[in-house]
Amino acid sequence: MPIVTFLNSDGSAHNVDAPAGSSLMEAAVDNLIPGILAECGGACACATCHCYVDEQWLGKVAVAGEEENQLLSAVLDQRSNSRLSCQINLSEELDGLVVHLPESQY
Amino acid sequence: MQTEAHYQGAPILDVDPFSTEFLTDPYPFHEQLREAGPVVWIPKYKVWAMARYEEVRHVLDDWETFCSSAGGGLSNFNQEKPWRPPSIILEADPPMHNRTRGVLAPLLNRAALNKLREGFDEKAKLLVDSALARQEVDGVKDIAEVFPLQVFPDAVGLQKEGRENLLPYANMAFNAFGPRNELFEEAFKEAEKVTDWIMNQCRREALSEDGFGAQIYAAADAGEISEQEAGMLVRSLLTAGLDTTMYGITSALYSFASFPEQWSLIRENPALLRPAFEEVVRFQSPVQTFFRTTTCKTQVAGVPIDADQKVLLFLGAANRDPRRWEAPDTFDVRRRAVGHVGFGHGIHVCVGQMVARLEAESVLTELVKRVERIELNGEPVRRLNNTLRGLSSLPLKLYAAD
Ligand code: HEM
Ligand code: FES
């Protein structure tokens, strides 16, 4: 199972074991990571599952689709590595993935 | 009530989920359904029922086995003629559903709605001005029914005349998911007039140039859907987008009037406001039930279910399943309520959920700013509906914050 590290805006870190095939959002929610709210449950509607993919991992994560890109414009403090965690599928290749959490989802 | 008897290995529960008794106070029945087993047979309607969180989620996830195209209600469209042409989103399966959902979803997500926020907030401010001026108000007639009517029809782009037909139409549609009982008959008294008006408003010519309606027709111009399908999707918004939010705002006001300490918590920490609305939807479940139909022989929790069977999902009961929720009957705005199935789950999860959240947020933000306490000022009156749970009257007294 891929291990993912969530880094909070205050610097604290959470490592979680997530089953391949689940989404990054599910990995966060199932492990009660504070900071990923995921109001819409992965329907790509709420943008409250926003995260920043660590620069070192950008090349390994599949790029955002059109709908995700449109929705990303709604997040606070959008950056070039902004992603919606519900749209990222975890696989063995993403073992070790590091993501940073925003200060606030809205 | 009896639970000794079994049908295909599942307990039989002789209840009528659409009776006055059940709809007035569903909670003891929900508990019975949940505790009887993961899958229960309801002989009165010859349907399978599920009231536990896990099974409800499972069925909503597995759209290939549990389809929507045979109707979101009790009626099985494979065997009975629907009361209206079926919805092309709610009552459609992939691949058609992907196409129609693909048109509505981008219009209704948080990014798309941002441009509506300011207007919603302004209307909310005026509404709270007038409510506070009166102090004693009816939470349903003066707030919950007023606000959505002030913002939603404009957002869709409807003409002003005839909007009074919107509520009876939604009332028909949501009652029609149940059996042809008294509620159904009553709701359908003026069916023809109301339906004619609605269908007329769904035409391209009847809609303003800047609303959701016009955007849906733009998708038709782009070749994503046909002209006729565009009209059908406008109809979906008019059916599902107004009444539901009224019930949602009513649910919020009722919850906060019933649990004033929870209102104080939000006043102290307004960051709780959005999570609090999730808790409202979990706790009150304004949409109580939906159906699916099996496409093949299957099994749930060891119970064999034949093909072409109706499956009744108790969203409201799943949202209070103690297997999933700690102290499920406690209204607690600090709870992580996300994950509830009040907006459904899976491919048909409410496409308008961000509209519902925005409306609630606008109204509640203004109230939180300016109202110290919301007090019950008389007996609330239940409004019964075969699908929706809400009130027709909610006497409130508002205490202004200084
Ligand atoms: C508090 C308010 C609301 C609640 C509780 C609610 C609840 C639901 C639920 C439970 C479903 C799933 C139905 C199923 O799985 O068969 C659903 C679907 C749907 N809702 Fe909502 N809803 C609300 C507000 C809205 C609004 C404001 C709109 C329109 C702007 C809307 C439009 C729809 C549509 C079109 C569908 C069908 C989606 C699909 O089949 O893909 N709803 N809603
Ligand atoms: S969970 Fe809502 S957009 Fe990701």
XYZ file of C-alpha atoms and ligand atoms in Angstrom:
555
model
C 0.000 0.000 0.000
C 1.350 3.429 -0.937
C 2.303 5.648 1.982
C 1.327 9.295 1.703
C 2.563 12.198 3.812
C 0.249 15.135 4.468
C 2.045 18.256 5.691
C -0.106 20.794 7.500
C 0.364 24.512 7.027
C 1.697 24.597 10.610
C 4.405 22.093 9.654
C 2.989 19.002 11.373
C 3.049 15.801 9.341
C 0.698 12.806 9.046
C 1.747 9.612 7.309
C -1.030 7.361 6.107
C -1.154 3.946 4.478
C -3.673 4.109 1.693
C -4.912 1.310 -0.555
C -3.894 1.667 -4.197
C -6.984 2.491 -6.220
C -8.425 4.868 -3.659
C -8.225 8.603 -4.165
C -5.902 10.883 -2.255
C -8.985 12.558 -0.784
C -10.296 9.202 0.492
C -6.907 8.470 2.045
C -7.128 11.783 3.893
C -10.751 11.441 4.965
C -10.442 7.806 6.058
C -7.535 8.826 8.271
C -9.253 11.942 9.619
C -6.595 14.288 8.257
C -7.675 17.737 9.354
C -7.698 20.219 6.512
C -9.248 18.019 3.816
C -12.999 18.571 4.131
C -14.292 17.003 0.923
C -17.846 18.260 1.304
C -19.014 16.817 -2.001
C -17.464 13.412 -1.427
C -15.399 13.421 -4.589
C -17.943 14.718 -7.088
C -15.565 17.460 -8.240
C -17.986 20.152 -7.093
C -16.807 21.663 -3.810
C -13.053 22.270 -4.043
C -12.738 21.659 -0.289
C -10.227 18.865 -0.854
C -7.583 21.264 -2.172
C -3.918 20.426 -1.637
C -0.499 21.296 -3.055
C 1.431 18.409 -4.549
C 5.064 18.571 -3.483
C 7.181 19.858 -6.394
C 9.215 16.638 -6.472
C 6.096 14.613 -7.187
C 4.498 16.814 -9.797
C 5.877 14.796 -12.670
C 4.503 11.500 -11.308
C 0.918 12.554 -10.633
C -1.432 12.457 -13.624
C -2.331 15.959 -14.779
C -5.630 17.625 -13.888
C -8.575 17.317 -16.260
C -10.667 20.150 -17.611
C -13.329 20.039 -14.895
C -10.764 20.008 -12.108
C -8.933 22.957 -13.648
C -12.127 24.970 -13.890
C -12.979 24.193 -10.263
C -9.470 24.965 -9.012
C -10.080 28.621 -9.794
C -12.400 28.663 -6.756
C -9.809 27.724 -4.141
C -8.061 30.199 -1.864
C -4.404 30.783 -2.672
C -4.240 28.803 -5.901
C -0.676 27.904 -6.939
C 0.838 26.094 -9.872
C 0.933 22.844 -7.852
C -2.668 23.146 -6.626
C -4.745 20.003 -7.038
C -8.063 18.594 -5.870
C -7.171 15.491 -3.913
C -10.367 13.673 -4.939
C -9.130 13.696 -8.528
C -5.787 12.000 -7.773
C -5.801 8.216 -7.815
C -3.247 6.467 -5.667
C -1.074 3.729 -7.137
C 2.107 1.942 -6.108
C 4.059 4.470 -8.178
C 2.903 7.174 -5.788
C 4.334 5.394 -2.740
C 6.033 8.132 -0.709
C 3.892 10.960 -2.142
C 4.119 14.230 -0.211
C 1.314 16.791 -0.288
C 0.967 20.108 1.513
C -2.330 21.261 2.945
C -3.632 24.813 2.538
C -4.367 26.993 5.537
C -8.064 27.000 4.787
C -10.432 25.354 2.316
C -12.759 28.384 2.065
C -45.284 -5.314 13.769
C -43.554 -8.610 13.252
C -39.983 -9.555 12.528
C -40.097 -13.349 13.013
C -41.066 -14.098 9.449
C -38.482 -14.226 6.685
C -38.522 -13.832 2.932
C -35.541 -15.172 0.994
C -33.567 -15.134 4.218
C -34.323 -11.501 5.022
C -36.573 -10.309 7.841
C -40.057 -9.176 6.838
C -41.191 -5.871 8.290
C -44.835 -5.024 7.933
C -44.488 -1.248 7.813
C -45.759 1.441 5.454
C -42.943 3.991 5.019
C -45.395 6.350 3.318
C -48.115 6.289 5.981
C -48.946 9.346 8.065
C -47.699 7.589 11.166
C -44.320 6.756 9.631
C -43.781 10.120 7.951
C -44.757 12.069 11.060
C -42.171 10.377 13.235
C -39.900 8.132 11.162
C -37.201 7.573 13.774
C -38.634 4.587 15.683
C -39.381 2.941 12.327
C -35.887 3.699 11.069
C -34.444 2.021 14.101
C -36.650 -1.014 13.567
C -35.596 -1.251 9.940
C -31.898 -0.881 10.761
C -31.985 -3.362 13.605
C -34.072 -5.972 11.772
C -31.182 -6.609 9.391
C -29.033 -5.193 6.612
C -31.733 -6.006 4.052
C -35.436 -6.090 4.894
C -38.508 -7.095 2.888
C -41.511 -4.745 3.006
C -44.508 -6.811 1.878
C -46.941 -3.910 1.529
C -45.039 -2.617 -1.522
C -43.060 -5.759 -2.365
C -39.783 -3.899 -2.104
C -36.417 -4.535 -0.536
C -35.347 -1.914 1.971
C -31.997 -0.888 3.393
C -31.568 1.487 6.291
C -27.981 0.887 7.394
C -25.221 3.215 6.240
C -22.965 0.559 4.781
C -25.576 -1.102 2.581
C -27.082 2.197 1.458
C -23.632 3.424 0.373
C -22.898 0.134 -1.301
C -26.078 0.218 -3.381
C -25.505 3.858 -4.361
C -21.972 2.945 -5.466
C -23.029 -0.022 -7.583
C -25.084 1.718 -10.269
C -24.628 -1.157 -12.705
C -26.570 -3.555 -10.488
C -28.842 -0.956 -8.905
C -29.962 1.284 -11.710
C -31.887 4.544 -11.789
C -33.421 4.278 -15.251
C -36.380 2.238 -13.965
C -37.325 5.169 -11.738
C -36.118 6.934 -8.614
C -39.389 6.139 -6.885
C -41.554 3.156 -6.050
C -42.938 2.801 -9.546
C -40.995 0.403 -11.769
C -40.777 1.977 -15.228
C -40.108 -1.445 -16.723
C -43.640 -2.377 -15.738
C -45.574 0.872 -15.349
C -45.852 4.005 -17.409
C -44.176 6.940 -15.616
C -46.353 9.939 -14.678
C -44.107 12.143 -16.804
C -41.264 11.460 -19.238
C -38.455 10.241 -16.934
C -35.695 12.641 -15.924
C -32.712 12.319 -18.247
C -30.287 12.742 -15.357
C -31.871 11.445 -12.129
C -33.603 8.585 -13.912
C -30.890 7.737 -16.412
C -27.918 5.369 -16.332
C -24.532 5.702 -18.012
C -23.723 6.352 -20.780
C -26.601 8.824 -21.103
C -26.163 9.973 -17.520
C -22.500 10.890 -18.119
C -23.563 13.164 -20.931
C -26.381 14.973 -19.129
C -24.519 15.194 -15.844
C -21.536 16.529 -17.763
C -23.676 19.462 -18.878
C -25.088 20.381 -15.465
C -22.087 19.706 -13.214
C -19.784 22.489 -14.476
C -22.619 25.032 -14.229
C -23.282 24.208 -10.589
C -19.861 23.681 -9.045
C -18.313 26.070 -6.555
C -16.274 27.962 -9.149
C -19.312 28.571 -11.334
C -21.433 29.687 -8.389
C -18.957 32.249 -7.112
C -20.503 34.914 -9.293
C -23.870 34.386 -7.609
C -22.589 34.722 -4.072
C -22.717 38.499 -3.805
C -26.313 38.670 -4.993
C -27.342 35.874 -2.619
C -25.658 37.639 0.313
C -27.424 40.918 -0.462
C -30.819 39.228 -0.557
C -30.046 37.429 2.676
C -29.197 40.716 4.340
C -32.513 42.289 3.346
C -34.404 39.225 4.470
C -32.762 39.247 7.893
C -33.411 43.020 8.154
C -37.113 42.433 7.788
C -37.175 39.346 9.990
C -35.390 41.178 12.792
C -37.704 44.151 12.446
C -40.616 41.854 13.176
C -38.820 39.700 15.722
C -41.630 37.100 15.702
C -41.566 35.246 12.399
C -42.520 31.989 10.784
C -39.209 30.304 9.910
C -40.836 28.525 6.972
C -43.142 31.151 5.463
C -40.973 34.195 6.196
C -37.467 32.826 5.677
C -37.021 29.296 4.327
C -39.639 29.599 1.567
C -38.861 33.204 0.752
C -35.124 33.103 0.221
C -34.877 30.320 -2.374
C -37.731 31.923 -4.325
C -35.828 35.202 -4.316
C -32.610 33.730 -5.665
C -33.126 30.428 -7.485
C -35.665 31.240 -10.216
C -33.546 34.277 -11.165
C -30.422 32.121 -11.225
C -32.158 29.747 -13.647
C -33.461 32.688 -15.655
C -37.216 32.253 -15.297
C -39.754 34.926 -16.118
C -41.489 36.543 -13.144
C -45.080 35.558 -13.859
C -46.379 32.221 -12.707
C -43.579 31.325 -10.328
C -46.201 30.235 -7.830
C -46.426 27.057 -9.919
C -42.902 26.006 -8.936
C -43.777 24.770 -5.464
C -46.787 22.670 -6.407
C -44.733 21.080 -9.195
C -41.890 20.078 -6.898
C -44.426 18.862 -4.382
C -45.948 16.638 -7.078
C -42.596 15.292 -8.203
C -41.381 14.402 -4.720
C -44.696 12.865 -3.715
C -44.678 10.882 -6.947
C -41.618 8.922 -5.790
C -43.979 7.265 -3.313
C -47.156 5.211 -3.786
C -50.444 6.636 -5.040
C -51.604 7.476 -1.542
C -53.574 10.484 -0.322
C -50.485 12.697 -0.364
C -49.938 11.812 -3.991
C -53.557 12.447 -4.991
C -53.681 15.743 -3.140
C -50.453 16.935 -4.768
C -51.747 16.062 -8.245
C -55.024 18.021 -8.018
C -53.857 20.785 -10.326
C -51.313 18.685 -12.118
C -52.232 19.691 -15.633
C -52.075 23.437 -15.156
C -48.887 23.286 -13.141
C -47.145 20.877 -15.513
C -48.098 22.983 -18.546
C -46.576 26.071 -16.982
C -43.373 24.257 -16.070
C -42.951 22.741 -19.517
C -43.462 26.158 -21.060
C -40.748 27.701 -18.935
C -38.269 25.084 -20.053
C -38.280 26.395 -23.632
C -35.291 28.383 -24.836
C -37.434 31.444 -25.647
C -38.867 31.598 -22.132
C -35.478 31.842 -20.411
C -33.287 34.865 -19.745
C -29.956 35.091 -21.509
C -27.679 34.763 -18.514
C -29.074 32.021 -16.270
C -28.457 28.295 -15.857
C -31.204 27.753 -18.425
C -29.378 29.687 -21.131
C -26.136 27.882 -20.269
C -27.872 24.543 -20.696
C -29.120 25.620 -24.136
C -25.570 26.726 -24.953
C -24.555 23.095 -24.395
C -27.206 22.147 -26.945
C -25.740 24.659 -29.397
C -22.332 23.088 -28.796
C -23.793 19.700 -29.718
C -23.387 18.086 -26.284
C -27.112 17.468 -25.940
C -30.161 17.892 -28.163
C -32.503 20.875 -27.989
C -35.151 18.663 -26.426
C -32.705 17.319 -23.848
C -31.797 20.882 -22.875
C -35.448 21.496 -22.023
C -35.506 18.322 -19.966
C -32.462 19.434 -17.966
C -34.045 22.794 -17.226
C -37.030 20.807 -15.959
C -34.683 18.858 -13.663
C -33.424 22.075 -12.108
C -36.950 23.351 -11.592
C -38.032 20.075 -10.004
C -35.047 19.449 -7.756
C -33.620 22.858 -7.028
C -36.195 24.835 -5.110
C -38.252 22.795 -2.667
C -35.202 20.889 -1.510
C -33.402 24.042 -0.437
C -36.510 25.296 1.341
C -36.577 22.068 3.289
C -32.848 22.435 3.880
C -33.097 25.961 5.311
C -36.145 24.966 7.344
C -34.144 22.059 8.744
C -31.347 24.419 9.753
C -33.647 26.896 11.499
C -35.512 24.114 13.255
C -32.279 22.543 14.460
C -30.890 25.778 15.839
C -34.158 26.723 17.520
C -34.259 23.270 19.124
C -30.622 23.256 20.209
C -29.740 26.851 21.162
C -26.352 25.882 22.604
C -25.345 24.787 19.097
C -26.247 28.232 17.777
C -24.034 29.772 20.465
C -21.146 27.573 19.337
C -21.375 28.928 15.810
C -21.728 32.493 17.049
C -18.507 32.043 18.995
C -16.750 30.388 16.084
C -18.267 31.207 12.666
C -15.812 28.774 11.041
C -18.239 26.109 12.265
C -20.999 27.432 10.029
C -20.321 25.331 6.966
C -19.666 22.104 8.851
C -22.828 22.897 10.796
C -24.928 22.818 7.637
C -23.531 19.362 6.853
C -24.668 18.307 10.297
C -28.116 19.761 9.594
C -28.388 17.709 6.420
C -27.190 14.575 8.209
C -29.417 15.076 11.226
C -32.635 16.115 9.442
C -32.134 14.514 6.018
C -34.567 16.739 4.093
C -34.548 14.106 1.327
C -35.438 10.926 3.172
C -35.561 8.214 0.556
C -34.772 7.187 -2.995
C -35.223 3.937 -4.893
C -33.097 1.873 -7.220
C -34.035 -1.139 -9.376
C -31.935 -4.280 -9.780
C -30.694 -4.955 -13.295
C -29.785 -8.583 -12.560
C -29.939 -11.226 -9.854
C -27.669 -10.116 -7.036
C -26.903 -10.431 -3.331
C -26.593 -7.890 -0.557
C -25.280 -8.971 2.846
C -26.031 -12.581 1.887
C -29.634 -11.898 0.876
C -30.389 -12.961 -2.702
C -32.315 -10.332 -4.667
C -33.891 -11.085 -8.037
C -33.595 -8.945 -11.132
C -36.075 -6.098 -11.684
C -36.783 -5.580 -7.973
C -37.271 -2.187 -6.377
C -34.867 -1.296 -3.590
C -35.844 1.418 -1.115
C -32.910 3.294 0.400
C -33.503 5.133 3.667
C -30.974 7.954 3.454
C -32.309 9.507 6.651
C -31.888 6.243 8.557
C -28.375 5.693 7.187
C -27.490 9.183 8.392
C -28.342 8.093 11.927
C -26.945 4.582 11.842
C -25.075 4.012 15.121
C -22.737 1.636 13.254
C -21.379 4.669 11.437
C -22.132 7.658 13.688
C -21.295 8.250 17.297
C -24.369 9.442 19.229
C -26.304 9.620 15.947
C -29.391 11.243 17.461
C -27.379 14.132 18.869
C -27.188 17.313 16.815
C -23.564 18.393 17.136
C -22.121 21.073 14.855
C -18.562 20.118 15.856
C -18.998 16.652 14.380
C -17.318 15.659 11.118
C -20.617 15.083 9.326
C -19.177 14.939 5.829
C -19.739 11.469 4.451
C -23.469 11.590 5.206
C -25.738 10.458 2.384
C -28.205 13.353 2.667
C -27.204 14.465 -0.835
C -26.964 10.865 -1.980
C -23.680 9.259 -2.998
C -22.024 7.890 -6.102
C -22.742 8.913 -9.680
C -26.137 10.470 -8.874
C -24.961 12.423 -5.827
C -26.798 15.735 -5.817
C -25.507 17.841 -8.679
C -27.011 20.951 -7.058
C -25.430 20.444 -3.643
C -23.227 23.518 -3.932
C -26.292 25.641 -4.699
C -27.935 24.248 -1.583
C -24.829 24.993 0.469
C -24.478 28.510 -0.913
C -28.084 29.401 -0.136
C -27.813 28.039 3.373
C -24.481 29.757 3.923
C -25.823 33.130 2.783
C -28.825 32.998 5.089
C -27.040 31.498 8.073
C -24.032 33.824 7.852
C -26.309 36.835 8.051
C -28.281 35.314 10.927
C -25.153 34.336 12.829
C -23.865 37.891 12.542
C -26.983 39.525 13.819
C -29.093 37.099 15.815
C -28.056 36.118 19.284
C -30.715 33.523 19.878
C -33.405 31.750 17.855
C -36.242 30.543 20.011
C -39.231 28.323 19.258
C -42.348 30.466 19.622
C -45.089 27.841 19.239
C -45.569 24.312 17.924
C -43.933 23.608 14.567
C -46.312 22.006 12.061
C -45.121 19.029 10.006
C -45.569 19.006 6.252
C -45.873 15.453 5.021
C -44.436 14.407 1.692
C -43.600 10.948 0.369
C -39.919 11.885 -0.017
C -39.171 15.150 1.742
C -39.179 15.790 5.450
C -39.979 19.303 6.607
C -42.413 21.732 8.142
C -45.225 23.946 6.925
C -44.859 26.304 9.858
C -42.096 27.078 12.341
C -42.980 29.889 14.759
C -39.767 31.591 15.861
C -38.682 34.512 17.990
C -35.401 36.134 17.002
C -33.274 37.994 19.540
C -31.017 40.575 17.918
C -27.384 40.648 18.943
C -26.246 44.066 20.065
C -30.695 20.609 0.715
C -30.986 20.539 -0.559
C -30.886 19.287 -1.401
C -30.905 17.970 -1.019
C -31.008 17.403 0.389
C -30.775 17.184 -2.237
C -30.722 15.797 -2.275
C -30.469 15.042 -3.401
C -30.269 13.618 -3.411
C -30.357 12.708 -2.194
C -30.012 13.239 -4.697
C -29.677 11.828 -5.189
C -30.806 11.135 -5.870
C -30.480 9.707 -6.242
O -29.407 9.207 -5.891
O -31.310 9.057 -6.892
C -30.057 14.434 -5.511
C -29.880 14.465 -6.885
C -30.084 15.597 -7.658
N -30.268 16.886 -7.194
Fe -30.362 17.475 -5.261
N -30.701 18.026 -3.313
C -30.760 19.317 -2.853
C -30.689 20.463 -3.625
C -30.610 20.504 -5.005
C -30.505 21.696 -5.797
C -30.430 23.105 -5.240
C -30.509 21.306 -7.124
C -30.406 22.132 -8.367
C -29.758 23.255 -8.467
C -30.579 19.852 -7.133
C -30.595 19.082 -8.272
C -30.425 17.707 -8.284
C -30.356 16.920 -9.513
C -30.491 17.443 -10.938
C -30.128 15.594 -9.111
C -29.921 14.374 -10.004
C -28.445 14.140 -10.144
C -28.076 12.873 -10.892
O -28.920 11.989 -11.033
O -26.925 12.770 -11.340
N -30.627 19.402 -5.836
N -30.321 15.528 -4.686
S -14.198 16.368 -2.626
Fe -15.350 17.955 -3.500
S -14.104 18.559 -5.146
Fe -12.907 17.031 -4.200
